[in-house]
PDB file of C-alpha atoms in Angstrom:
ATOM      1  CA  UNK A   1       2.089 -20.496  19.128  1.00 62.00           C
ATOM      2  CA  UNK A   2       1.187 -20.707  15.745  1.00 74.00           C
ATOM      3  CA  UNK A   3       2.676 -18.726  12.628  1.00 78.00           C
ATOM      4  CA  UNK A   4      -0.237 -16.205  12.179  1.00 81.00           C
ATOM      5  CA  UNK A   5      -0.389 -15.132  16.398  1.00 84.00           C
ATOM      6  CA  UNK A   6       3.768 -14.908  15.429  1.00 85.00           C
ATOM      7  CA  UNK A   7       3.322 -12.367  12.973  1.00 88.00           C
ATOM      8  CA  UNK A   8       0.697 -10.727  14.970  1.00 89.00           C
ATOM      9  CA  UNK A   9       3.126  -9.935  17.650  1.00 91.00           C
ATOM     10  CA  UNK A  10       5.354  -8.652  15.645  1.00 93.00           C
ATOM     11  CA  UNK A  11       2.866  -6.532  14.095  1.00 93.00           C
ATOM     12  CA  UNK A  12       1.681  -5.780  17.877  1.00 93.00           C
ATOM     13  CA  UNK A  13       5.337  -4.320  18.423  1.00 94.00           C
ATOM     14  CA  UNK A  14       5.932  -2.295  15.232  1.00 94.00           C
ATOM     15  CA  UNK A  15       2.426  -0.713  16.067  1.00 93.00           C
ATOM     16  CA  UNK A  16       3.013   0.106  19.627  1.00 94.00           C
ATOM     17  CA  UNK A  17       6.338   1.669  18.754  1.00 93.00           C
ATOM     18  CA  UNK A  18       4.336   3.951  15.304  1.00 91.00           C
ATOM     19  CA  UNK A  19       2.046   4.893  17.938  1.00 90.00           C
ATOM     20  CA  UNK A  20       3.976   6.283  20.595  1.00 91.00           C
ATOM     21  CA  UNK A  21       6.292   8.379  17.895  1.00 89.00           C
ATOM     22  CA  UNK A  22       2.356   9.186  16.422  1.00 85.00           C
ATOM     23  CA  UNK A  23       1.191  10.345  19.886  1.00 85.00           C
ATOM     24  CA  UNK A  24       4.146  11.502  21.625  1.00 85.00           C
ATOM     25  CA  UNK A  25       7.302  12.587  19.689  1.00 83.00           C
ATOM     26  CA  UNK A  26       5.344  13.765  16.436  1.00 80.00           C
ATOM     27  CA  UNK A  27       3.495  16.283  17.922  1.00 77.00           C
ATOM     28  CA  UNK A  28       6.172  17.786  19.962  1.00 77.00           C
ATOM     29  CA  UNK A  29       7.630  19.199  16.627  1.00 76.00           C
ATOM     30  CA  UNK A  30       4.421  21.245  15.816  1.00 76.00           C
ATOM     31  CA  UNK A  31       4.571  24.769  15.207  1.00 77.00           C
ATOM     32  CA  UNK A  32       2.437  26.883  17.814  1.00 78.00           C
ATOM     33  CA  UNK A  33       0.221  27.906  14.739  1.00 76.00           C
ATOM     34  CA  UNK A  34      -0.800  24.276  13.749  1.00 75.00           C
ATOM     35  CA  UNK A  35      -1.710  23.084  17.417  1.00 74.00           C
ATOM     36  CA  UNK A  36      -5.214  24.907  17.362  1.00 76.00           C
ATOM     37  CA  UNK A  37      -5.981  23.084  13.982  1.00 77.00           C
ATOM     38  CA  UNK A  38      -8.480  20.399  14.376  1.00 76.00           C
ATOM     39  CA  UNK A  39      -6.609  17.941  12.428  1.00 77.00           C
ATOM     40  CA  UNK A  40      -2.520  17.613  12.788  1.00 77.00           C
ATOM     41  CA  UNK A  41      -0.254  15.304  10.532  1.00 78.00           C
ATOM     42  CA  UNK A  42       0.140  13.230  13.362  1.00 78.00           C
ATOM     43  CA  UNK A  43      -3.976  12.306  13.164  1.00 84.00           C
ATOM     44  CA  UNK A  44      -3.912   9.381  10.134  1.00 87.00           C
ATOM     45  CA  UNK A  45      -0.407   7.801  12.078  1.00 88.00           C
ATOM     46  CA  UNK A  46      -2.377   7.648  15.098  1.00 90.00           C
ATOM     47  CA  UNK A  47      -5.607   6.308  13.658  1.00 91.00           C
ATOM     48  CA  UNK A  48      -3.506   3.916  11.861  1.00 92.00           C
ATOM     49  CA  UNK A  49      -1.410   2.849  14.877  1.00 93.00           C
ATOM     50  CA  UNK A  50      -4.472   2.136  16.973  1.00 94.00           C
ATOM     51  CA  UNK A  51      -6.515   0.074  14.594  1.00 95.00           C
ATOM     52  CA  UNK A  52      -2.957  -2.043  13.840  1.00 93.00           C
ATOM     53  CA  UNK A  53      -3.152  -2.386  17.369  1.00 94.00           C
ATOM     54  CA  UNK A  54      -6.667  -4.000  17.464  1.00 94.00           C
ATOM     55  CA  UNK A  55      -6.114  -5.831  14.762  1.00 93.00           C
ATOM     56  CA  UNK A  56      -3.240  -7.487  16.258  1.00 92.00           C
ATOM     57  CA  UNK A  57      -4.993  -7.988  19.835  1.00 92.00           C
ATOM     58  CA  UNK A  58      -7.746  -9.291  17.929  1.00 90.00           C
ATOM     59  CA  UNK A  59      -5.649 -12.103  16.319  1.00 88.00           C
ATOM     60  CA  UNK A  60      -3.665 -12.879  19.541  1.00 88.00           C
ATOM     61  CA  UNK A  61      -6.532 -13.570  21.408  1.00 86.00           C
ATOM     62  CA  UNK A  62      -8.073 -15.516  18.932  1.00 80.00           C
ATOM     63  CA  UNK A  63     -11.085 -13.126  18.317  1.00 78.00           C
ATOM     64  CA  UNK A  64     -10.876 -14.011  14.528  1.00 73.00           C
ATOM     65  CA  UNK A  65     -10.675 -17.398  15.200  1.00 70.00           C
ATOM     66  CA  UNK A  66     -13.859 -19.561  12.985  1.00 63.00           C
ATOM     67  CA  UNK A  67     -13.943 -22.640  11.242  1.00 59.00           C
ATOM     68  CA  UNK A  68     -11.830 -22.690   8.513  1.00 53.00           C
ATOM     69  CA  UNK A  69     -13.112 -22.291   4.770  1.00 58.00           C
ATOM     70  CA  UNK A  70     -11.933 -23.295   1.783  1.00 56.00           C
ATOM     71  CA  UNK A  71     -10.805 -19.836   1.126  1.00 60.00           C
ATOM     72  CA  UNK A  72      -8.250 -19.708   4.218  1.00 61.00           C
ATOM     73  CA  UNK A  73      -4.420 -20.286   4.353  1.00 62.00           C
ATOM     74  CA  UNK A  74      -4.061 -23.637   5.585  1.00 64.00           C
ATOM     75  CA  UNK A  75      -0.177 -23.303   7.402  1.00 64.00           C
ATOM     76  CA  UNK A  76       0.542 -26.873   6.718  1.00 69.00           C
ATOM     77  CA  UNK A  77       0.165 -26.601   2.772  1.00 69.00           C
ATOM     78  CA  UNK A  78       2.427 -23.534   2.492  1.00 67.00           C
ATOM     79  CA  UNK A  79       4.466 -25.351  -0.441  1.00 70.00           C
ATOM     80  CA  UNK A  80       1.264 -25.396  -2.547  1.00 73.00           C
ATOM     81  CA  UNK A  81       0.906 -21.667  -2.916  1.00 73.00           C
ATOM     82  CA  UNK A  82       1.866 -19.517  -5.865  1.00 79.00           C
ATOM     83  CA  UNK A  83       5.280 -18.036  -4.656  1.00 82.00           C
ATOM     84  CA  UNK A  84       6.321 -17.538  -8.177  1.00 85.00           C
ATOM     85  CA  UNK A  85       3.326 -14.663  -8.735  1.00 89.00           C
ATOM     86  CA  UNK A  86       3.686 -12.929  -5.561  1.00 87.00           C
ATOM     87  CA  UNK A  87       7.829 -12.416  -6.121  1.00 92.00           C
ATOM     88  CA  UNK A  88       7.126 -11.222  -9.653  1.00 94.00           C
ATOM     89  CA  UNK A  89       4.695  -8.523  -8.266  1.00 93.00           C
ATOM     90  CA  UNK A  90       7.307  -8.036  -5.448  1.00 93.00           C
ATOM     91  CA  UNK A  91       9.968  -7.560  -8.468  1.00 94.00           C
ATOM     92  CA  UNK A  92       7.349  -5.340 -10.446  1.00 95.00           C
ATOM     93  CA  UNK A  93       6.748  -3.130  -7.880  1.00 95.00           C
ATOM     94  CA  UNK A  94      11.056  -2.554  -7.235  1.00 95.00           C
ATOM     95  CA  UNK A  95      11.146  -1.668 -10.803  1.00 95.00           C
ATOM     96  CA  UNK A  96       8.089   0.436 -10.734  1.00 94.00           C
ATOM     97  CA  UNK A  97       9.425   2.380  -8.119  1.00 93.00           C
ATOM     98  CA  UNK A  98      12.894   2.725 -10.098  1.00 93.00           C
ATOM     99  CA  UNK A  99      11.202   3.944 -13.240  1.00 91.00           C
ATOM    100  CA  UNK A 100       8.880   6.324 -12.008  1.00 88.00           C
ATOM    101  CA  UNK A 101      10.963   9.385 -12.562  1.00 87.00           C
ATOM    102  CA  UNK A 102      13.088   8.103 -15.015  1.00 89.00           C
ATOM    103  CA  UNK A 103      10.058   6.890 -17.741  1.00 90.00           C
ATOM    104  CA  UNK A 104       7.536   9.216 -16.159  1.00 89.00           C
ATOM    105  CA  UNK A 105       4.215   8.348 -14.096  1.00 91.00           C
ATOM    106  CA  UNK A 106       1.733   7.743 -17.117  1.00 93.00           C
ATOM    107  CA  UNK A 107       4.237   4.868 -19.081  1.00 93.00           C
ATOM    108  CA  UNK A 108       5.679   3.661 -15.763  1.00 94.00           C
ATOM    109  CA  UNK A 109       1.977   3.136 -14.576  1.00 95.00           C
ATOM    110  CA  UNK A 110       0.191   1.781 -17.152  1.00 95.00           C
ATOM    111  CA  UNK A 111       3.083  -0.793 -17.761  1.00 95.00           C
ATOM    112  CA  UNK A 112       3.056  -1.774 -14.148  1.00 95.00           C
ATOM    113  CA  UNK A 113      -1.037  -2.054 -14.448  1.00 95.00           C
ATOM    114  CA  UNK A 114      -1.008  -4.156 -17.786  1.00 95.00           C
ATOM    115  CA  UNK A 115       2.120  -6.494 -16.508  1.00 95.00           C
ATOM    116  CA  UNK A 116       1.159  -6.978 -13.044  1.00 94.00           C
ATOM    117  CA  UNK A 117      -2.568  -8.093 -15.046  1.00 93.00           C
ATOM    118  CA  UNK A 118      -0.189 -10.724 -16.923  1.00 93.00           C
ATOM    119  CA  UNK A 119       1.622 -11.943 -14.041  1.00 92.00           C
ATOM    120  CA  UNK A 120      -1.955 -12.516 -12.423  1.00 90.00           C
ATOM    121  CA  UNK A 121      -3.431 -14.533 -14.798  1.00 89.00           C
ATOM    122  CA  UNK A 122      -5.424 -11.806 -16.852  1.00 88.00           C
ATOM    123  CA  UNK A 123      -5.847 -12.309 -20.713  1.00 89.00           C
ATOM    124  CA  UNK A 124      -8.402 -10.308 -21.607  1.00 91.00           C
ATOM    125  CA  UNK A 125      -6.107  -7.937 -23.249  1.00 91.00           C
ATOM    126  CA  UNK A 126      -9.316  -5.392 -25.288  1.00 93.00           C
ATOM    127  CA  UNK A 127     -10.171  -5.142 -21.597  1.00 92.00           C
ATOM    128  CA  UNK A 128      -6.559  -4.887 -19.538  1.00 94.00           C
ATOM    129  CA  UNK A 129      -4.681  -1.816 -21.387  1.00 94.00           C
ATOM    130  CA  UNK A 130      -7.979   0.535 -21.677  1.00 95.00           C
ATOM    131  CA  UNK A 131      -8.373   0.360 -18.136  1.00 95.00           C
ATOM    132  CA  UNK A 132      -4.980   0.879 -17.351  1.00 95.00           C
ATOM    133  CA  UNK A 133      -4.816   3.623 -19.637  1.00 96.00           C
ATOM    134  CA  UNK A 134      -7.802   5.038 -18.086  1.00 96.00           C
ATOM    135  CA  UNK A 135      -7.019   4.602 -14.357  1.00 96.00           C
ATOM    136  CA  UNK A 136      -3.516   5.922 -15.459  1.00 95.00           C
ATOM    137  CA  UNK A 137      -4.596   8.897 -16.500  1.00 94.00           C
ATOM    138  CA  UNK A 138      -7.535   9.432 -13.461  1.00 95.00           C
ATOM    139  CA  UNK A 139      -5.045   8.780 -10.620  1.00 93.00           C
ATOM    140  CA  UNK A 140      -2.424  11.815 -12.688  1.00 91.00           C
ATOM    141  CA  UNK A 141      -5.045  13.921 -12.950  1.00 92.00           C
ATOM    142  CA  UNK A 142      -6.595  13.910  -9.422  1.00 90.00           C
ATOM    143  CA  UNK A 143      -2.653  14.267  -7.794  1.00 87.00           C
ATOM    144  CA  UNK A 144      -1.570  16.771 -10.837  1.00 87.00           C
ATOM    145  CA  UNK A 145      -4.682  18.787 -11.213  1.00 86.00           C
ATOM    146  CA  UNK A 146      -7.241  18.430  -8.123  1.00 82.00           C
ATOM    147  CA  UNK A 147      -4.458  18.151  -5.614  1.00 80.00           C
ATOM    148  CA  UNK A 148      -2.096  20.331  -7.126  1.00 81.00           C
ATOM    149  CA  UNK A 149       1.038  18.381  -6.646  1.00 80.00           C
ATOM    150  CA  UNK A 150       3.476  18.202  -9.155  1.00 83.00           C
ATOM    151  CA  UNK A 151       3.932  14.471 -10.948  1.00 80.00           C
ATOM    152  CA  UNK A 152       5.925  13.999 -13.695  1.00 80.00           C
ATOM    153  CA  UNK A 153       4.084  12.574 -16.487  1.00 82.00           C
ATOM    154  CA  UNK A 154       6.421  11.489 -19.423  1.00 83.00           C
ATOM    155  CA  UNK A 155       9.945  10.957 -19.505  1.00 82.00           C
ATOM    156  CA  UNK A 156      12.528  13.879 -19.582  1.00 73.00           C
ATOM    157  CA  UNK A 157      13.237  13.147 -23.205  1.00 69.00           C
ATOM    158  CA  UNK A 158       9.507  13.784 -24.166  1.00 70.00           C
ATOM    159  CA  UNK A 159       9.133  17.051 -22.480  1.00 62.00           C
ATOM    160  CA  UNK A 160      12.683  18.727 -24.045  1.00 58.00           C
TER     161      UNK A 160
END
């Protein structure tokens, strides 16, 4: 079997088990109030444990199976791919998580936006940072504002 019908099985598993705590042991905890609403925080898990499901049958049966474009993961050329990138942005995203509370959402973001854009390759610097900045501030002001959940958005030393 090869790698990608390995990791599909796996997948297969870890979605079979989200989906029966989704259908079955989630909605046992529901307060006789919430079980007439149309919609219960069990509905996205369930959704989401379903498609991972066909997603994965799809792949073990070889329903995504075409010829193979240049574009595709070849499995016998692993050694040629950019591991370097992908455990920076693995790194990146540890220490964005770590500074989020600490350095607040807006410098913790931005940073994370305008590095992970180095790590990738971008240059275009007069382009990078505004569009940071601006999806930055756009993602705190939907959550802070529209949502009304309560984000942090400069460090505790800022705000005293």
């Amino acid at each position: 079997m090869t790698l990608d019908r390995w990791i599909a099985l796996i997948l297969l598993g870890v979605c079979l088990a989200y989906g029966y705590t989704a259908w079955f042991m989630m909605d046992a905890t529901l307060a006789p109030f919430m079980r007439r609403n149309p919609i219960w925080p069990s509905t996205f898990p369930k959704v989401l444990s379903v498609l991972g499901i066909l997603a994965s049958l799809a792949i073990l049966l070889g329903l995504e199976k075409g010829e193979q474009t240049v574009g595709d993961i070849d499995h016998r050329k692993l050694g040629q791919y950019f591991y370097g990138q992908a455990l920076l942005l693995l790194g990146l995203m540890v220490v964005y998580a770590l500074c989020l509370r600490p350095v607040g959402f807006m410098i913790s973001t931005a940073s994370f936006l305008v590095i992970g854009g180095v790590i990738l390759g971008e240059r275009k610097w007069y382009i990078m940072v505004p569009v940071a900045l601006i999806a930055t501030f756009a993602v705190w002001y939907l959550v802070e504002e529209v949502l009304g959940i309560f984000l942090r958005p400069w460090p505790l030393a800022l705000v005293n």
